[in-house]
Amino acid sequence: MKVSSVAEMRNLDKVAILKYGIEEKLLMENAGLATCQLILREVGSTNKKFVVFCGVGNNGGDGCVIARKLHSMGGTVKVFILGDPTKYTGAAKMNLDIIQRLPLDTKSITRAAAAGKDLVHCDAVIDAIFGTGLAREVTGLYHDVIELINRSGRPVFSVDIPSGVNGDTGAVMGAAVRADHTVTYGLPKRGNLLYPGYGLCGRLYVSHISFPPEHYDQKEILVSVNRPGPSPLRKADGHKGDFGEALFIAGAAGYFGAPYFAALSFMKAGGGYSRLASPRSITPFIATKGSEIVFIPQNETPAGSIALSNESELVELSRRMDIVVMGPGVSLEDETRRLMKNLTRRIERPIVLDGDGITALCDDIAILRRRKSPTVLTPHTGEMSRLTGLSVEEIEKDPIGILQRTAADLKAIIVLKGAHSLIGFPDGRVRINMSGNAGMATAGSGDVLTGTVAAQFGLGLPLEEAVSKGVYLHGLSGDLAALEIGEDGMTAQDILEYLPCALAVDRRGPSSVPGLMERYDIPML
């Protein structure tokens, strides 16, 4: 499913009107009808009381349609207009004029308290205050009404996006409605799927409001939901070499977990042969937990990290591998940083760079631009900040745009890790991953991700699809763990252990596990 920016949705609306003749008033009618269908299903209408908060833009016009339809279906509706009603134009004005002619209680308010009594006694609240184009901080009356809605304890249905959420970034613009249900129109907006906005939508639905598929699924819209295809079937007569061979260059004194999680997750996610090059002194300790890994003990620096003297041996070994993972827990020791740079230059296999491996290259990222073989980077926002020279705050204000520019500049696939991780490709495409949960914000989780991505490549998926599939499976494994043990106290070991289950569930489909579809699916209305 495609995901639009605010500007892209404005253009989709415009083209629908000009090219297909779907007039604005019809689009608004379809939007209101879709939301009413959901309200009827969740709350009903006959003898029910509804409070509708309308702003003075098209979002408010949608609210007027909803109010009219609920009234026609036996509901008692009170409409509160926030702002100057004379600012209504076009289809929104038409729908305001209609409800003002109906025996429907419509009132402009200047104080939030004026709606307090009606909120207490209603069966549901419809939030049609702001649309997706909100670009300023919410203050004054709007802020107070949003806080009142959030304190009401009533079921809340938001129109297109919870009011106060930025449609492009998901940021809260001073205050935002906490919805129980949100119906977004045309396509999901980026702010519907990026946190914190996603967390405020409640259950998210989408209505195409009669857009034809060739309109809402056009290739020019570069952002989509990450819905990878099936994993390759395992050959019944296969041997370990048929399922991929990976080299992991990882670990240092004090960093025993990262190399273990990365190398073992390769096999737990379906890979065949995992080799781990880690400092000689820590290898025996890792082997006590990960005895299935093939170990290649490395000469080490006085600080206990992988020494530069291993370079030629590692380059030679890489030639026999399908993919190389570098960086988990290698430390920031100067000699090891030089090793990371040299290996990135010389290895002619796909490389996945994570953690300290990314940081090692941040002062010479031209190395990445010059690589002939594919590169995958898996930074969190702090590492992305070091890669780009931008602050974390700047990245959070435009994560998709910055990811697109950085992936194009570095000619790399980049996984920007976080809640709903983003997968960016050099051609500008971005996939928003829906699997995963807050319990996965734990040390070692990212190391498990690297091995899971490498495993999907080893199983035979093209690299782009392997990255998308690996990110999805990593999140699915965490979700399966959360369903069993809860999010609190989840560790990377739990994510690792649930990887085989994640592969099995993925082959059956997430609907085979109760509770999963609500996390991943965006139902159509």
Coordinates of C-alpha atoms in Angstrom, one line a residue:
M1 CA 0.0 0.0 0.0
K2 CA 1.3 3.4 -1.0
V3 CA 1.7 6.2 1.6
S4 CA 1.4 9.8 0.6
S5 CA 2.8 13.1 1.7
V6 CA 0.5 15.9 2.4
A7 CA 1.5 17.6 -0.9
E8 CA 1.0 14.3 -2.8
M9 CA -2.5 13.9 -1.4
R10 CA -3.4 17.5 -2.4
N11 CA -2.3 16.6 -5.9
L12 CA -4.2 13.3 -5.9
D13 CA -7.4 15.2 -5.0
K14 CA -6.7 17.8 -7.7
V15 CA -6.1 15.2 -10.4
A16 CA -9.2 13.2 -9.3
I17 CA -11.3 16.3 -9.8
L18 CA -9.7 17.5 -13.1
K19 CA -9.0 14.1 -14.8
Y20 CA -11.7 11.8 -13.5
G21 CA -14.4 14.4 -12.8
I22 CA -14.8 13.3 -9.2
E23 CA -15.9 16.6 -7.8
E24 CA -14.7 17.9 -4.5
K25 CA -18.2 17.6 -2.9
L26 CA -18.3 13.9 -4.0
L27 CA -14.9 13.3 -2.4
M28 CA -16.1 14.9 0.8
E29 CA -19.3 12.9 0.7
N30 CA -17.3 9.6 0.3
A31 CA -15.0 10.6 3.1
G32 CA -17.9 11.3 5.5
L33 CA -19.7 8.1 4.5
A34 CA -16.6 5.9 5.1
T35 CA -16.3 7.3 8.6
C36 CA -20.0 6.9 9.3
Q37 CA -19.8 3.2 8.3
L38 CA -17.2 2.7 10.9
I39 CA -19.1 4.6 13.6
L40 CA -22.2 2.5 12.8
R41 CA -20.2 -0.7 13.2
E42 CA -18.5 0.4 16.5
V43 CA -21.2 2.5 18.2
G44 CA -24.4 2.3 16.2
S45 CA -26.6 5.4 15.6
T46 CA -30.2 5.1 16.7
N47 CA -30.8 6.8 20.0
K48 CA -27.1 7.5 20.3
K49 CA -25.6 10.9 21.1
F50 CA -22.7 12.3 19.1
V51 CA -20.5 15.4 19.5
V52 CA -18.8 16.6 16.3
F53 CA -16.0 19.2 16.6
C54 CA -15.4 21.0 13.2
G55 CA -12.6 23.3 12.2
V56 CA -13.1 25.7 9.3
G57 CA -11.2 23.8 6.6
N58 CA -12.1 20.7 4.5
N59 CA -11.6 18.5 7.6
G60 CA -14.5 20.5 9.2
G61 CA -16.5 19.9 6.0
D62 CA -16.0 16.2 6.4
G63 CA -17.3 16.6 9.9
C64 CA -20.4 18.3 8.6
V65 CA -21.1 15.3 6.3
I66 CA -20.7 12.9 9.2
A67 CA -23.0 15.0 11.3
R68 CA -25.7 15.0 8.6
K69 CA -25.5 11.3 8.0
L70 CA -25.6 10.4 11.7
H71 CA -28.6 12.6 12.1
S72 CA -30.3 10.9 9.2
M73 CA -29.7 7.5 10.7
G74 CA -31.4 8.3 14.0
G75 CA -28.5 9.8 16.0
T76 CA -28.7 13.0 18.2
V77 CA -25.9 15.2 17.0
K78 CA -24.3 18.3 18.4
V79 CA -21.9 20.2 16.2
F80 CA -19.4 22.6 17.6
I81 CA -17.6 25.0 15.2
L82 CA -14.2 26.1 16.2
G83 CA -13.2 29.3 14.4
D84 CA -15.0 31.7 12.1
P85 CA -17.7 29.9 10.1
T86 CA -17.5 32.6 7.4
K87 CA -14.1 31.1 6.4
Y88 CA -15.8 27.9 5.1
T89 CA -15.5 27.7 1.3
G90 CA -16.4 25.3 -1.5
A91 CA -17.7 21.8 -0.6
A92 CA -17.1 22.5 3.1
K93 CA -19.4 25.6 3.0
M94 CA -22.0 23.7 1.1
N95 CA -22.1 21.0 3.8
L96 CA -22.1 23.5 6.6
D97 CA -25.1 25.3 5.0
I98 CA -26.9 22.0 4.8
I99 CA -26.6 21.1 8.5
Q100 CA -27.5 24.6 9.5
R101 CA -30.9 24.1 7.7
L102 CA -31.5 20.7 9.4
P103 CA -32.9 20.4 12.9
L104 CA -29.4 19.7 14.1
D105 CA -27.8 21.6 17.0
T106 CA -24.9 23.6 15.5
K107 CA -23.0 26.1 17.6
S108 CA -19.8 28.2 17.3
I109 CA -17.8 28.3 20.5
T110 CA -15.0 30.4 21.9
R111 CA -14.4 28.5 25.1
A112 CA -13.8 24.7 25.4
A113 CA -15.9 24.6 28.5
A114 CA -19.0 25.3 26.4
A115 CA -18.8 21.7 25.1
G116 CA -18.1 20.1 28.4
K117 CA -21.6 19.0 29.4
D118 CA -22.4 17.5 26.0
L119 CA -19.1 15.5 26.0
V120 CA -20.0 13.9 29.3
H121 CA -23.3 12.6 28.0
C122 CA -22.4 11.6 24.5
D123 CA -21.8 8.1 23.1
A124 CA -18.9 9.1 20.7
V125 CA -16.9 12.1 19.7
I126 CA -16.0 13.0 16.1
D127 CA -12.7 14.9 15.7
A128 CA -12.8 17.0 12.5
I129 CA -10.8 20.0 13.7
F130 CA -7.6 19.9 11.7
G131 CA -6.6 17.9 8.7
T132 CA -3.2 16.6 7.6
G133 CA -1.9 20.0 6.5
L134 CA -1.5 21.4 10.0
A135 CA 1.8 23.4 10.0
R136 CA 1.6 25.5 13.2
E137 CA 1.5 24.8 16.9
V138 CA -1.9 24.2 18.4
T139 CA -2.8 26.9 20.9
G140 CA -5.7 28.7 22.5
L141 CA -9.2 27.3 22.0
Y142 CA -8.0 24.4 19.8
H143 CA -5.5 23.3 22.4
D144 CA -8.2 23.5 25.1
V145 CA -10.7 21.5 23.1
I146 CA -8.2 18.8 22.3
E147 CA -7.3 18.4 26.0
L148 CA -11.1 18.3 26.8
I149 CA -11.6 15.5 24.2
N150 CA -8.7 13.5 25.6
R151 CA -10.1 13.8 29.2
S152 CA -13.6 12.9 28.2
G153 CA -13.3 9.1 28.3
R154 CA -15.6 8.9 25.2
P155 CA -14.8 6.9 22.1
V156 CA -13.1 9.2 19.6
F157 CA -13.2 9.0 15.8
S158 CA -10.7 11.2 14.0
V159 CA -11.2 12.4 10.5
D160 CA -8.1 11.7 8.3
I161 CA -5.6 12.1 11.1
P162 CA -5.9 13.0 14.8
S163 CA -6.1 16.7 15.1
G164 CA -2.7 18.2 16.1
V165 CA -0.6 15.5 14.4
N166 CA 1.6 16.7 11.5
G167 CA 0.6 14.9 8.4
D168 CA 4.1 14.5 7.1
T169 CA 6.1 13.6 10.2
G170 CA 3.7 12.3 12.8
A171 CA 4.9 15.0 15.2
V172 CA 2.6 16.4 17.8
M173 CA 2.1 20.1 17.1
G174 CA 1.7 21.3 20.7
A175 CA -1.3 19.0 21.5
A176 CA -3.0 16.2 19.7
V177 CA -6.2 14.1 19.9
R178 CA -5.8 10.6 21.2
A179 CA -8.2 8.7 18.9
D180 CA -9.7 5.3 19.3
H181 CA -10.3 5.0 15.5
T182 CA -9.0 7.1 12.6
V183 CA -10.2 6.9 9.0
T184 CA -7.7 8.4 6.6
Y185 CA -8.7 9.2 3.0
G186 CA -7.3 8.4 -0.4
L187 CA -4.1 6.9 1.1
P188 CA -2.5 6.7 4.5
K189 CA -0.4 9.8 5.1
R190 CA 3.1 9.6 6.4
G191 CA 2.0 11.1 9.7
N192 CA -0.6 8.3 10.1
L193 CA 2.2 5.7 10.2
L194 CA 5.1 7.5 11.8
Y195 CA 5.3 7.8 15.6
P196 CA 4.1 9.5 17.7
G197 CA 1.2 10.1 15.2
Y198 CA 0.6 6.4 14.6
G199 CA 0.2 5.8 18.3
L200 CA -2.5 8.5 18.5
C201 CA -4.6 7.1 15.6
G202 CA -6.0 4.1 17.6
R203 CA -7.2 1.6 15.0
L204 CA -6.3 3.0 11.6
Y205 CA -8.5 2.5 8.5
V206 CA -8.3 3.8 4.9
S207 CA -10.9 4.7 2.4
H208 CA -9.9 5.4 -1.2
I209 CA -13.0 7.7 -1.5
S210 CA -13.6 6.3 -5.1
F211 CA -10.1 6.9 -6.4
P212 CA -9.3 4.3 -9.1
P213 CA -6.4 1.9 -8.4
E214 CA -4.2 3.4 -11.1
H215 CA -4.6 6.8 -9.4
Y216 CA -3.7 5.8 -5.8
D217 CA -1.1 3.1 -6.7
Q218 CA 1.0 5.1 -9.1
K219 CA 4.7 4.5 -9.2
E220 CA 5.5 8.2 -8.7
I221 CA 4.5 7.8 -5.0
L222 CA 7.7 6.5 -3.6
V223 CA 6.7 5.7 0.0
S224 CA 4.8 2.5 0.8
V225 CA 4.1 0.1 3.7
N226 CA 6.7 -2.7 4.0
R227 CA 4.8 -5.8 2.8
P228 CA 7.5 -8.2 1.6
G229 CA 6.7 -11.3 -0.4
P230 CA 7.1 -14.8 0.9
S231 CA 10.5 -16.2 1.9
P232 CA 12.0 -18.7 -0.6
L233 CA 11.1 -22.4 0.1
R234 CA 13.8 -24.5 1.6
K235 CA 15.1 -27.2 -0.8
A236 CA 14.1 -30.6 0.6
D237 CA 17.5 -32.0 -0.3
G238 CA 19.5 -28.9 0.5
H239 CA 22.7 -28.7 2.6
K240 CA 23.9 -25.8 4.7
G241 CA 25.7 -24.1 1.9
D242 CA 22.5 -23.9 -0.1
F243 CA 21.0 -21.5 2.6
G244 CA 23.8 -19.0 2.5
E245 CA 27.2 -18.4 4.0
A246 CA 27.9 -15.2 5.9
L247 CA 30.9 -13.7 7.6
F248 CA 30.5 -11.6 10.7
I249 CA 33.3 -9.3 11.7
A250 CA 32.3 -8.2 15.2
G251 CA 33.1 -8.0 18.8
A252 CA 35.7 -6.5 21.1
A253 CA 36.7 -6.7 24.8
G254 CA 33.6 -6.0 26.8
Y255 CA 31.3 -6.6 23.7
F256 CA 30.5 -10.3 23.8
G257 CA 26.8 -10.1 23.1
A258 CA 26.8 -8.2 19.8
P259 CA 28.9 -10.7 17.8
Y260 CA 26.9 -13.6 19.3
F261 CA 23.5 -12.1 18.5
A262 CA 24.5 -11.1 15.0
A263 CA 26.1 -14.4 14.0
L264 CA 23.6 -16.8 15.6
S265 CA 20.6 -14.8 14.3
F266 CA 21.7 -15.7 10.8
M267 CA 21.0 -19.3 11.5
K268 CA 17.9 -18.7 13.6
A269 CA 16.5 -16.8 10.7
G270 CA 17.1 -19.6 8.2
G271 CA 20.7 -19.1 7.1
G272 CA 23.0 -22.0 6.6
Y273 CA 26.6 -21.3 7.6
S274 CA 27.7 -18.5 9.9
R275 CA 31.3 -17.6 10.4
L276 CA 32.4 -15.1 13.2
A277 CA 35.6 -13.3 13.1
S278 CA 36.0 -11.9 16.6
P279 CA 39.0 -11.1 18.9
R280 CA 40.9 -14.2 20.0
S281 CA 40.5 -13.6 23.7
I282 CA 36.7 -13.3 23.6
T283 CA 36.0 -16.1 21.2
P284 CA 35.9 -19.0 23.8
F285 CA 33.3 -17.1 25.8
I286 CA 31.0 -16.6 22.8
A287 CA 31.4 -20.2 21.9
T288 CA 29.9 -21.4 25.1
K289 CA 26.6 -19.8 24.0
G290 CA 26.8 -20.0 20.3
S291 CA 28.4 -23.4 19.6
E292 CA 26.7 -23.6 16.2
I293 CA 28.8 -20.7 14.9
V294 CA 32.1 -21.3 13.1
F295 CA 34.7 -19.2 14.8
I296 CA 37.7 -17.5 13.2
P297 CA 39.7 -16.0 16.1
Q298 CA 41.4 -12.7 15.2
N299 CA 44.6 -11.0 16.3
E300 CA 43.7 -8.2 18.6
T301 CA 44.8 -4.7 19.6
P302 CA 46.1 -4.0 23.1
A303 CA 42.6 -2.7 23.8
G304 CA 41.1 -6.0 22.9
S305 CA 39.5 -5.1 19.5
I306 CA 40.2 -6.7 16.1
A307 CA 43.6 -5.7 14.8
L308 CA 44.5 -4.2 11.5
S309 CA 46.8 -7.1 10.8
N310 CA 43.8 -9.3 10.0
E311 CA 42.8 -7.3 7.0
S312 CA 44.2 -9.4 4.1
E313 CA 42.9 -12.7 5.7
L314 CA 39.4 -11.2 6.1
V315 CA 39.4 -9.9 2.5
E316 CA 40.4 -13.3 1.2
L317 CA 37.8 -15.1 3.4
S318 CA 35.1 -12.7 2.2
R319 CA 35.5 -13.9 -1.4
R320 CA 34.0 -17.2 -0.4
M321 CA 31.0 -15.6 1.3
D322 CA 27.6 -14.6 0.1
I323 CA 27.4 -11.6 2.4
V324 CA 29.5 -9.9 5.1
V325 CA 28.3 -8.2 8.2
M326 CA 30.6 -5.7 9.9
G327 CA 30.5 -3.5 12.9
P328 CA 28.5 -5.0 15.8
G329 CA 30.4 -4.3 19.0
V330 CA 33.8 -3.8 17.2
S331 CA 34.5 -0.7 19.4
L332 CA 35.7 2.7 18.3
E333 CA 39.4 1.9 18.9
D334 CA 41.5 3.8 16.2
E335 CA 43.2 0.7 14.7
T336 CA 39.9 -1.1 14.4
R337 CA 38.3 1.9 12.8
R338 CA 41.0 1.9 10.2
L339 CA 40.3 -1.8 9.6
M340 CA 36.6 -1.1 9.1
K341 CA 37.4 1.5 6.4
N342 CA 39.9 -0.7 4.6
L343 CA 37.6 -3.6 4.6
T344 CA 34.7 -1.5 3.3
R345 CA 37.0 -0.4 0.4
R346 CA 38.3 -3.8 -0.4
I347 CA 35.5 -6.4 0.1
E348 CA 33.7 -7.1 -3.1
R349 CA 30.6 -8.7 -1.6
P350 CA 27.4 -7.1 -0.3
I351 CA 28.2 -5.6 3.1
V352 CA 25.8 -4.9 6.0
L353 CA 27.3 -2.2 8.2
D354 CA 26.0 -1.7 11.7
G355 CA 26.8 0.1 15.0
D356 CA 30.5 0.9 15.4
G357 CA 31.1 -0.1 11.7
I358 CA 28.9 2.9 10.7
T359 CA 30.6 5.2 13.1
A360 CA 34.0 4.2 11.8
L361 CA 33.1 5.5 8.4
C362 CA 31.4 8.8 9.4
D363 CA 34.5 10.9 8.9
D364 CA 35.1 9.4 5.4
I365 CA 31.8 8.5 4.0
A366 CA 33.1 8.9 0.4
I367 CA 34.3 5.3 0.9
L368 CA 30.6 4.3 0.7
R369 CA 30.0 6.3 -2.5
R370 CA 33.0 4.6 -4.2
R371 CA 31.9 1.0 -3.4
K372 CA 31.0 -1.1 -6.5
S373 CA 29.3 -3.8 -4.5
P374 CA 26.0 -3.2 -2.6
T375 CA 26.0 -1.7 0.8
V376 CA 23.3 -1.9 3.6
L377 CA 23.5 0.5 6.6
T378 CA 21.4 -0.1 9.7
P379 CA 21.7 3.1 11.8
H380 CA 19.6 4.3 14.7
T381 CA 18.9 8.1 14.7
G382 CA 22.1 8.8 16.6
E383 CA 24.2 7.0 14.0
M384 CA 22.2 8.6 11.2
S385 CA 23.0 12.0 12.8
R386 CA 26.7 11.1 12.6
L387 CA 26.3 10.0 9.0
T388 CA 24.6 13.1 7.8
G389 CA 26.0 15.8 10.1
L390 CA 22.4 16.7 11.0
S391 CA 21.1 16.7 14.6
V392 CA 18.7 14.0 15.8
E393 CA 16.0 16.7 16.1
E394 CA 16.5 17.7 12.4
I395 CA 16.2 14.1 11.4
E396 CA 13.0 13.6 13.4
K397 CA 11.4 16.6 11.7
D398 CA 11.9 15.0 8.2
P399 CA 12.9 11.4 8.6
I400 CA 11.7 10.2 5.2
G401 CA 13.1 13.1 3.2
I402 CA 16.5 12.8 4.9
L403 CA 16.6 9.1 4.5
Q404 CA 15.8 9.5 0.7
R405 CA 18.6 12.0 0.3
T406 CA 21.1 10.0 2.3
A407 CA 20.4 6.7 0.5
A408 CA 20.8 8.4 -2.9
D409 CA 24.0 10.2 -1.9
L410 CA 25.7 7.1 -0.4
K411 CA 24.2 4.7 -3.0
A412 CA 23.2 2.4 -0.2
I413 CA 20.2 0.7 1.2
I414 CA 19.6 2.3 4.7
V415 CA 17.4 0.9 7.5
L416 CA 16.7 3.8 9.8
K417 CA 15.9 1.9 13.0
G418 CA 13.2 2.9 15.4
A419 CA 9.5 2.5 16.0
H420 CA 8.2 1.6 12.5
S421 CA 11.7 1.4 11.0
L422 CA 12.2 3.0 7.6
I423 CA 13.9 1.3 4.7
G424 CA 15.3 3.7 2.1
F425 CA 16.7 2.8 -1.3
P426 CA 19.0 4.8 -3.5
D427 CA 16.2 5.5 -6.1
G428 CA 14.1 7.3 -3.5
R429 CA 11.7 4.6 -2.5
V430 CA 11.0 4.2 1.2
R431 CA 9.2 1.4 2.9
I432 CA 7.6 1.9 6.4
N433 CA 7.8 -1.3 8.5
M434 CA 4.8 -2.0 10.6
S435 CA 6.0 -5.0 12.7
G436 CA 7.8 -4.6 16.0
N437 CA 7.0 -3.1 19.4
A438 CA 8.5 -1.0 22.2
G439 CA 9.9 -4.0 24.0
M440 CA 12.5 -4.4 21.2
A441 CA 14.2 -1.2 22.3
T442 CA 16.8 -3.2 24.1
A443 CA 20.6 -3.8 23.8
G444 CA 21.4 -6.3 21.1
S445 CA 18.2 -6.0 19.2
G446 CA 19.9 -4.3 16.2
D447 CA 22.5 -7.0 16.1
V448 CA 19.8 -9.6 15.7
L449 CA 18.5 -7.5 12.8
T450 CA 21.8 -7.7 10.9
G451 CA 21.8 -11.5 11.0
T452 CA 18.2 -11.7 10.0
V453 CA 18.7 -9.5 7.0
A454 CA 21.8 -11.5 6.0
A455 CA 19.9 -14.8 6.3
Q456 CA 17.2 -13.6 3.9
F457 CA 19.8 -12.8 1.3
G458 CA 21.5 -16.2 2.0
L459 CA 18.1 -17.9 1.3
G460 CA 18.1 -16.4 -2.1
L461 CA 16.1 -13.2 -2.0
P462 CA 17.5 -10.2 -4.0
L463 CA 19.2 -7.8 -1.6
E464 CA 16.5 -5.2 -1.6
E465 CA 13.8 -7.8 -0.8
A466 CA 16.1 -9.5 1.7
V467 CA 16.5 -6.2 3.7
S468 CA 12.7 -5.6 3.6
K469 CA 12.0 -9.2 4.6
G470 CA 14.6 -9.2 7.3
V471 CA 13.3 -6.0 8.9
Y472 CA 9.8 -7.4 8.8
L473 CA 10.8 -10.8 10.3
H474 CA 12.8 -9.1 13.0
G475 CA 9.8 -7.1 14.1
L476 CA 7.5 -10.1 13.8
S477 CA 9.8 -12.1 16.1
G478 CA 9.6 -9.3 18.6
D479 CA 5.8 -9.2 18.3
L480 CA 5.5 -13.0 18.8
A481 CA 7.7 -12.7 21.9
A482 CA 5.6 -9.8 23.2
L483 CA 2.4 -11.9 22.8
E484 CA 3.9 -14.6 24.9
I485 CA 5.9 -12.8 27.5
G486 CA 5.0 -9.1 27.2
E487 CA 7.0 -6.2 26.1
D488 CA 8.5 -5.3 29.5
G489 CA 11.8 -7.0 30.1
M490 CA 12.1 -8.4 26.6
T491 CA 15.7 -9.0 25.6
A492 CA 17.6 -9.6 22.4
Q493 CA 17.8 -13.2 23.4
D494 CA 14.0 -13.4 23.3
I495 CA 13.9 -11.8 19.8
L496 CA 16.6 -14.3 18.7
E497 CA 14.7 -17.3 20.1
Y498 CA 11.4 -16.4 18.4
L499 CA 13.0 -16.1 14.9
P500 CA 12.1 -19.6 13.8
C501 CA 8.5 -19.1 14.9
A502 CA 8.5 -15.8 13.0
L503 CA 9.5 -17.7 9.8
A504 CA 6.8 -20.3 10.4
V505 CA 4.1 -17.7 11.0
D506 CA 5.2 -15.7 8.0
R507 CA 4.8 -18.7 5.8
R508 CA 1.3 -19.3 7.2
G509 CA 0.3 -15.6 7.3
P510 CA 0.0 -13.3 10.3
S511 CA -3.8 -14.0 10.5
S512 CA -2.8 -17.4 11.8
V513 CA -1.9 -15.7 15.2
P514 CA -4.7 -13.9 17.0
G515 CA -3.8 -10.3 17.6
L516 CA -1.2 -9.9 14.9
M517 CA -3.4 -8.6 12.1
E518 CA -4.4 -5.6 14.2
R519 CA -0.7 -4.6 14.3
Y520 CA 0.0 -4.9 10.6
D521 CA -3.2 -4.5 8.6
I522 CA -4.8 -1.2 7.6
P523 CA -8.4 -2.3 6.8
M524 CA -10.3 -0.7 3.9
L525 CA -13.6 1.0 4.3

